[in-house]
Tab-separated table of C-alpha atoms in Angstrom:
chain	number	residue	atom	x	y	z
A	1	MET	CA	66.277	109.841	94.719
A	2	LYS	CA	67.841	112.103	97.287
A	3	ARG	CA	64.597	112.962	98.727
A	4	TYR	CA	63.804	109.143	99.189
A	5	LEU	CA	67.133	108.543	101.109
A	6	ILE	CA	66.327	111.518	103.443
A	7	PHE	CA	62.887	110.108	103.934
A	8	CYS	CA	64.205	106.700	104.798
A	9	SER	CA	66.706	108.014	107.274
A	10	LEU	CA	63.896	109.939	108.952
A	11	LEU	CA	61.704	106.893	109.012
A	12	CYS	CA	64.506	104.699	110.593
A	13	ALA	CA	65.148	107.256	113.267
A	14	LEU	CA	61.482	107.553	114.034
A	15	VAL	CA	60.958	103.801	114.109
A	16	PHE	CA	64.013	103.369	116.430
A	17	SER	CA	62.816	106.169	118.713
A	18	SER	CA	59.204	105.108	118.932
A	19	SER	CA	60.399	101.462	119.647
A	20	ALA	CA	63.082	102.298	122.115
A	21	PHE	CA	60.702	102.744	125.022
A	22	ALA	CA	58.558	99.795	124.021
A	23	SER	CA	57.683	96.950	126.169
A	24	GLY	CA	60.637	94.619	126.512
A	25	VAL	CA	63.491	96.871	125.619
A	26	LYS	CA	66.181	96.954	128.249
A	27	LEU	CA	69.319	98.761	129.017
A	28	ILE	CA	71.477	96.041	127.337
A	29	ASP	CA	69.625	96.763	124.001
A	30	TYR	CA	70.976	100.300	124.142
A	31	MET	CA	74.476	99.203	125.097
A	32	VAL	CA	75.014	97.239	121.941
A	33	SER	CA	73.579	99.784	119.565
A	34	SER	CA	75.524	102.955	118.654
A	35	SER	CA	72.439	105.028	117.761
A	36	GLY	CA	70.437	103.600	120.751
A	37	LEU	CA	73.244	104.564	123.251
A	38	LEU	CA	73.567	108.156	121.828
A	39	GLU	CA	69.786	108.437	122.077
A	40	LEU	CA	69.901	107.246	125.709
A	41	LEU	CA	72.688	109.540	126.669
A	42	SER	CA	70.983	112.504	125.081
A	43	SER	CA	67.816	111.782	126.994
A	44	HIS	CA	69.878	112.131	130.112
A	45	GLY	CA	71.502	115.439	129.113
A	46	ILE	CA	74.787	114.093	127.791
A	47	LYS	CA	75.001	115.290	124.243
A	48	GLY	CA	77.227	116.290	121.411
A	49	VAL	CA	80.932	115.720	121.730
A	50	GLU	CA	80.768	114.188	125.113
A	51	ALA	CA	78.040	111.688	124.060
A	52	LYS	CA	80.386	110.549	121.167
A	53	GLN	CA	83.304	110.321	123.587
A	54	VAL	CA	81.212	108.124	125.938
A	55	GLU	CA	79.933	106.048	123.056
A	56	SER	CA	83.575	105.336	121.853
A	57	TYR	CA	84.541	104.361	125.358
A	58	VAL	CA	81.682	101.695	125.527
A	59	PHE	CA	82.157	100.176	122.072
A	60	THR	CA	85.987	100.059	122.579
A	61	SER	CA	85.375	98.281	125.818
A	62	LEU	CA	82.855	95.852	124.368
A	63	ASN	CA	85.009	95.081	121.370
A	64	SER	CA	87.799	94.268	123.852
A	65	PHE	CA	85.579	91.313	124.907
A	66	GLY	CA	84.618	90.275	121.370
A	67	ALA	CA	88.045	89.897	119.609
A	68	GLY	CA	87.500	93.262	117.795
A	69	LYS	CA	83.945	92.585	116.651
A	70	ASN	CA	80.761	94.218	117.784
A	71	LEU	CA	78.820	92.007	120.366
A	72	SER	CA	75.193	91.116	120.023
A	73	LYS	CA	73.014	91.420	123.036
A	74	LYS	CA	73.281	87.669	123.682
A	75	GLU	CA	76.895	87.633	123.229
A	76	LEU	CA	77.435	90.480	125.602
A	77	SER	CA	75.257	88.750	128.175
A	78	ASP	CA	77.228	85.435	127.784
A	79	VAL	CA	80.648	87.222	127.932
A	80	ILE	CA	79.795	89.017	131.141
A	81	SER	CA	78.371	85.923	132.834
A	82	LYS	CA	81.502	83.882	131.944
A	83	LEU	CA	84.164	86.423	133.113
A	84	PRO	CA	86.388	84.664	135.650
A	85	VAL	CA	85.720	87.301	138.359
A	86	THR	CA	86.294	87.114	142.122
A	87	GLY	CA	86.098	89.558	145.145
A	88	GLN	CA	85.270	93.215	144.152
A	89	ASP	CA	85.052	92.330	140.334
A	90	ALA	CA	82.370	89.771	141.198
A	91	GLY	CA	80.348	92.493	142.861
A	92	ILE	CA	80.785	94.821	139.947
A	93	ARG	CA	79.789	92.070	137.446
A	94	LYS	CA	76.604	91.374	139.450
A	95	GLU	CA	75.658	95.031	139.541
A	96	LEU	CA	76.121	95.360	135.769
A	97	GLN	CA	74.011	92.419	135.134
A	98	MET	CA	71.183	93.797	137.274
A	99	LEU	CA	71.563	97.137	135.508
A	100	LEU	CA	71.623	95.687	131.900
A	101	ASP	CA	68.324	94.044	132.797
A	102	LYS	CA	66.416	97.100	133.662
A	103	SER	CA	63.583	97.882	131.464
A	104	SER	CA	63.578	101.260	129.485
A	105	ALA	CA	60.839	102.865	131.599
A	106	ASP	CA	62.898	102.274	134.806
A	107	ILE	CA	66.230	103.496	133.548
A	108	LYS	CA	67.624	106.569	135.421
A	109	LYS	CA	70.781	108.581	134.521
A	110	GLU	CA	72.638	106.940	137.414
A	111	ASP	CA	71.868	103.549	135.939
A	112	VAL	CA	73.324	104.356	132.643
A	113	VAL	CA	76.440	105.965	134.203
A	114	LYS	CA	76.989	102.971	136.507
A	115	ALA	CA	76.558	100.459	133.809
A	116	ILE	CA	79.111	102.394	131.542
A	117	ASN	CA	81.603	102.638	134.444
A	118	ASN	CA	81.227	98.934	135.106
A	119	ILE	CA	81.665	97.932	131.432
A	120	ILE	CA	84.817	100.092	131.146
A	121	TYR	CA	86.190	98.745	134.422
A	122	LEU	CA	85.576	95.015	133.486
A	123	ALA	CA	86.961	95.572	129.987
A	124	ASN	CA	90.102	96.917	131.547
A	125	ARG	CA	90.552	94.083	134.028
A	126	HIS	CA	89.466	91.100	131.768
A	127	GLY	CA	89.514	92.340	128.121
A	128	LYS	CA	92.188	93.075	125.713
A	129	SER	CA	93.748	96.395	124.582
A	130	VAL	CA	91.747	98.674	126.948
A	131	ILE	CA	93.667	101.223	129.128
A	132	ILE	CA	91.716	103.675	131.165
A	133	THR	CA	92.271	106.887	132.894
A	134	CYS	CA	90.191	108.683	135.508
A	135	ALA	CA	87.397	110.908	133.917
A	136	ASP	CA	88.308	113.801	136.127
A	137	CYS	CA	91.667	114.018	134.593
A	138	VAL	CA	90.233	114.172	131.156
A	139	SER	CA	86.855	115.697	131.351
A	140	GLU	CA	85.542	117.736	134.245
A	141	SER	CA	81.919	117.622	132.978
A	142	LEU	CA	82.002	113.918	132.564
A	143	SER	CA	83.260	113.432	135.939
A	144	LYS	CA	80.562	115.640	137.395
A	145	SER	CA	77.964	113.510	135.673
A	146	GLY	CA	79.486	110.432	137.559
A	147	PHE	CA	81.696	108.903	134.966
A	148	LYS	CA	84.774	107.400	136.686
A	149	PHE	CA	86.803	106.325	133.705
A	150	THR	CA	87.735	107.375	130.214
A	151	VAL	CA	89.260	104.879	127.515
A	152	GLU	CA	92.463	106.032	125.821
A	153	ASN	CA	92.490	105.371	122.013
A	154	ILE	CA	95.991	103.857	121.637
A	155	LYS	CA	97.134	103.695	118.023
A	156	ASN	CA	100.861	102.925	118.681
A	157	ALA	CA	101.454	99.472	117.179
A	158	GLY	CA	104.153	98.602	119.645
A	159	THR	CA	101.883	99.341	122.538
A	160	MET	CA	99.001	97.589	121.166
A	161	LYS	CA	101.160	94.452	120.654
A	162	LEU	CA	102.169	94.550	124.355
A	163	LEU	CA	98.502	94.925	125.368
A	164	ASN	CA	97.330	91.983	123.177
A	165	ASP	CA	100.190	89.703	123.267
A	166	VAL	CA	102.290	90.280	126.378
A	167	ILE	CA	100.200	91.692	129.282
A	168	PRO	CA	97.892	89.042	130.760
A	169	SER	CA	94.032	89.813	130.805
A	170	ASN	CA	93.434	87.585	133.865
A	171	PRO	CA	93.813	89.768	136.999
A	172	LYS	CA	95.517	87.004	138.934
A	173	ASP	CA	98.152	86.530	136.234
A	174	LEU	CA	98.494	90.284	135.850
A	175	GLN	CA	99.433	90.707	139.570
A	176	HIS	CA	102.029	88.007	139.078
A	177	PHE	CA	103.301	89.747	135.926
A	178	ILE	CA	103.620	93.069	137.687
A	179	ALA	CA	105.393	91.589	140.685
A	180	SER	CA	107.876	89.893	138.629
A	181	LYS	CA	108.713	92.864	136.326
A	182	VAL	CA	108.886	95.236	139.484
A	183	LYS	CA	111.475	92.983	140.923
A	184	ARG	CA	113.393	92.422	137.659
A	185	LEU	CA	113.512	96.262	136.876
A	186	GLY	CA	114.585	97.044	140.533
A	187	LEU	CA	111.533	99.202	141.179
A	188	GLY	CA	110.677	98.111	144.673
A	189	ASP	CA	108.685	95.357	146.283
A	190	TYR	CA	105.308	94.886	144.890
A	191	SER	CA	104.242	92.415	147.461
A	192	ARG	CA	103.957	95.174	150.055
A	193	VAL	CA	101.760	97.287	147.631
A	194	THR	CA	98.008	97.598	148.744
A	195	PRO	CA	94.944	98.531	146.578
A	196	ASP	CA	94.869	102.051	148.118
A	197	VAL	CA	98.381	102.535	146.467
A	198	VAL	CA	97.733	100.823	143.169
A	199	SER	CA	94.004	100.312	142.605
A	200	PRO	CA	92.597	97.339	140.416
A	201	ALA	CA	91.744	99.950	137.751
A	202	GLU	CA	95.363	100.999	137.614
A	203	GLU	CA	97.042	97.673	137.437
A	204	LYS	CA	96.860	97.228	133.584
A	205	THR	CA	98.408	100.762	133.109
A	206	LEU	CA	101.216	99.806	135.537
A	207	ALA	CA	101.827	96.522	133.817
A	208	LEU	CA	102.042	98.509	130.402
A	209	PHE	CA	104.526	100.918	131.892
A	210	LEU	CA	106.667	97.826	133.019
A	211	ALA	CA	106.437	96.029	129.774
A	212	SER	CA	107.447	99.172	127.812
A	213	TYR	CA	110.216	99.914	130.202
A	214	GLU	CA	111.554	96.398	129.540
A	215	SER	CA	110.990	96.280	125.682
A	216	GLY	CA	109.725	99.472	124.472
A	217	SER	CA	111.433	102.186	122.440
A	218	ASN	CA	114.746	103.910	123.560
A	219	GLU	CA	112.669	107.177	124.003
A	220	PHE	CA	110.372	105.462	126.358
A	221	LYS	CA	113.107	103.782	128.291
A	222	SER	CA	114.773	107.231	128.840
A	223	MET	CA	111.533	108.502	130.171
A	224	ALA	CA	110.981	105.500	132.393
A	225	ASN	CA	114.573	105.831	133.754
A	226	SER	CA	113.762	109.404	134.605
A	227	ILE	CA	110.681	108.168	136.560
A	228	LYS	CA	112.868	105.563	138.244
A	229	ARG	CA	115.408	108.155	139.357
A	230	LEU	CA	112.596	110.354	140.822
A	231	SER	CA	111.533	107.327	142.924
A	232	THR	CA	114.986	106.700	144.127
A	233	LYS	CA	116.022	108.030	147.658
A	234	ASN	CA	119.447	107.232	149.145
A	235	GLY	CA	120.205	104.809	146.402
A	236	LYS	CA	117.130	102.831	146.997
A	237	THR	CA	114.354	102.804	144.358
A	238	ASN	CA	110.580	102.343	145.450
A	239	LEU	CA	108.091	103.303	142.727
A	240	PHE	CA	105.383	102.939	145.438
A	241	ASP	CA	107.005	105.262	148.198
A	242	SER	CA	104.159	106.477	150.375
A	243	SER	CA	106.472	109.256	151.905
A	244	ASP	CA	107.037	110.821	148.536
A	245	PRO	CA	104.449	109.295	146.123
A	246	ASN	CA	104.113	109.782	142.493
A	247	LYS	CA	102.321	107.839	139.593
A	248	LEU	CA	104.165	109.291	136.631
A	249	TRP	CA	104.238	105.790	135.296
A	250	LYS	CA	100.594	106.529	134.365
A	251	LEU	CA	101.988	108.678	131.493
A	252	VAL	CA	101.946	105.516	129.539
A	253	ALA	CA	98.233	105.630	129.400
A	254	SER	CA	98.460	108.452	126.807
A	255	ASP	CA	99.021	107.703	123.152
A	256	LEU	CA	102.353	109.595	122.821
A	257	SER	CA	104.495	110.177	119.851
A	258	SER	CA	108.306	109.715	120.095
A	259	GLN	CA	108.748	113.430	120.125
A	260	GLU	CA	106.209	113.867	122.967
A	261	VAL	CA	108.020	111.157	125.008
A	262	GLN	CA	111.325	112.851	124.436
A	263	LYS	CA	109.896	116.235	125.656
A	264	ILE	CA	108.284	114.564	128.759
A	265	SER	CA	111.628	112.854	129.413
A	266	SER	CA	113.492	116.245	129.324
A	267	THR	CA	111.001	117.855	131.615
A	268	LEU	CA	111.090	114.969	134.131
A	269	SER	CA	114.963	115.403	134.154
A	270	GLU	CA	114.527	119.096	135.056
A	271	VAL	CA	112.075	117.948	137.934
A	272	GLU	CA	114.701	115.561	139.045
A	273	THR	CA	117.362	118.229	139.164
A	274	LEU	CA	115.042	120.684	140.958
A	275	ALA	CA	113.986	118.163	143.527
A	276	ALA	CA	117.505	117.146	144.305
A	277	LYS	CA	118.952	120.768	144.569
A	278	GLU	CA	116.023	122.082	146.809
A	279	LYS	CA	115.151	118.787	148.620
A	280	LEU	CA	111.709	118.926	147.296
A	281	LYS	CA	108.870	116.299	147.090
A	282	VAL	CA	108.520	115.102	143.568
A	283	GLU	CA	104.910	116.618	143.361
A	284	GLU	CA	106.144	119.989	144.276
A	285	ALA	CA	109.052	120.036	141.979
A	286	PHE	CA	106.899	118.685	139.080
A	287	ASN	CA	104.429	121.421	139.571
A	288	ARG	CA	107.092	124.143	139.822
A	289	ILE	CA	108.674	122.982	136.490
A	290	LEU	CA	105.273	122.845	134.789
A	291	ARG	CA	104.316	126.293	135.932
A	292	LYS	CA	107.595	127.814	134.819
A	293	LYS	CA	106.849	126.238	131.297
A	294	ALA	CA	103.311	127.358	131.309
A	295	GLU	CA	103.855	131.013	132.046
A	296	THR	CA	104.455	131.804	128.296
A	297	SER	CA	100.860	131.248	127.481
A	298	GLY	CA	97.560	131.841	129.166
A	299	GLU	CA	96.039	128.652	127.617
A	300	LEU	CA	99.020	126.634	128.905
A	301	LEU	CA	98.698	128.227	132.381
A	302	GLU	CA	95.023	127.083	132.742
A	303	ARG	CA	95.980	123.629	131.628
A	304	TYR	CA	98.810	123.674	134.202
A	305	LYS	CA	96.250	124.793	136.959
A	306	GLN	CA	93.966	121.788	136.052
A	307	ILE	CA	96.785	119.357	136.204
A	308	LYS	CA	97.918	120.790	139.562
A	309	SER	CA	94.335	120.877	141.176
A	310	ARG	CA	93.369	117.348	139.779
A	311	ARG	CA	96.758	115.790	141.086
A	312	CYS	CA	96.505	113.367	138.051
A	313	PHE	CA	99.839	111.755	138.934
A	314	PHE	CA	99.965	112.179	142.592
A	315	LYS	CA	96.716	110.589	144.186
């Protein structure tokens, strides 16, 4: 019996492999098949743990369009065609549609990477429960392959409720949501903020920070207050100050425990004290405090160097 099961597994793998490059198979066929996507990634040099990471990013993104269920090829095509996109998003949708329609014989690595980037981006902009971070801040090798984003696997029930029930999925409504929350929380004037300061891909993360600040846990509110104080100069708060910028609000994109939030809040208080004492920019004070904490371990020191060089919260 065991031998028979092994034989069946091998047969299925061979059948899929031999049919994958058959006439009529397109990139969209791979994108809705877990085994197909892994095979495609592997054929372009993305294997092992990294391939599984990318696969999880894609299917989390696709599920955000399908109310938590896997999409068929037709369903995915229909969802993409019906997205209420405008401007830059319309161009990205069009590029994705063209890429998904490519036949298997014509698919290049850059096509696969672009298609995945576009799926993740559109899921963040128009889907539910998808929060993205830059690939460079998470995986150097994925970034080198051309991937722009990674998808954070958020398990916190309160955060998921905000993403699903509170934060709008329509970009126009999302901008209104952000502007009203920024004003209500006294964090500046969002009407003056341009896409080079907060990119479209960062808007949902900012919205999550604001929603969590307003109705999140006490631990999170404490961390958010630290970020607010770091963004206050001469009694005036501006979360988007170009003269001393920080995007520490992007910390909300990580699935943090209460204990981790408390530690971060404590660290940010140290940053605040050092910045005020020595009249430092937030980034310099942040890096100095992190380096001090990292000096006790070679591994921590390497992680500090990566954070500093990638400027995850300051670009």
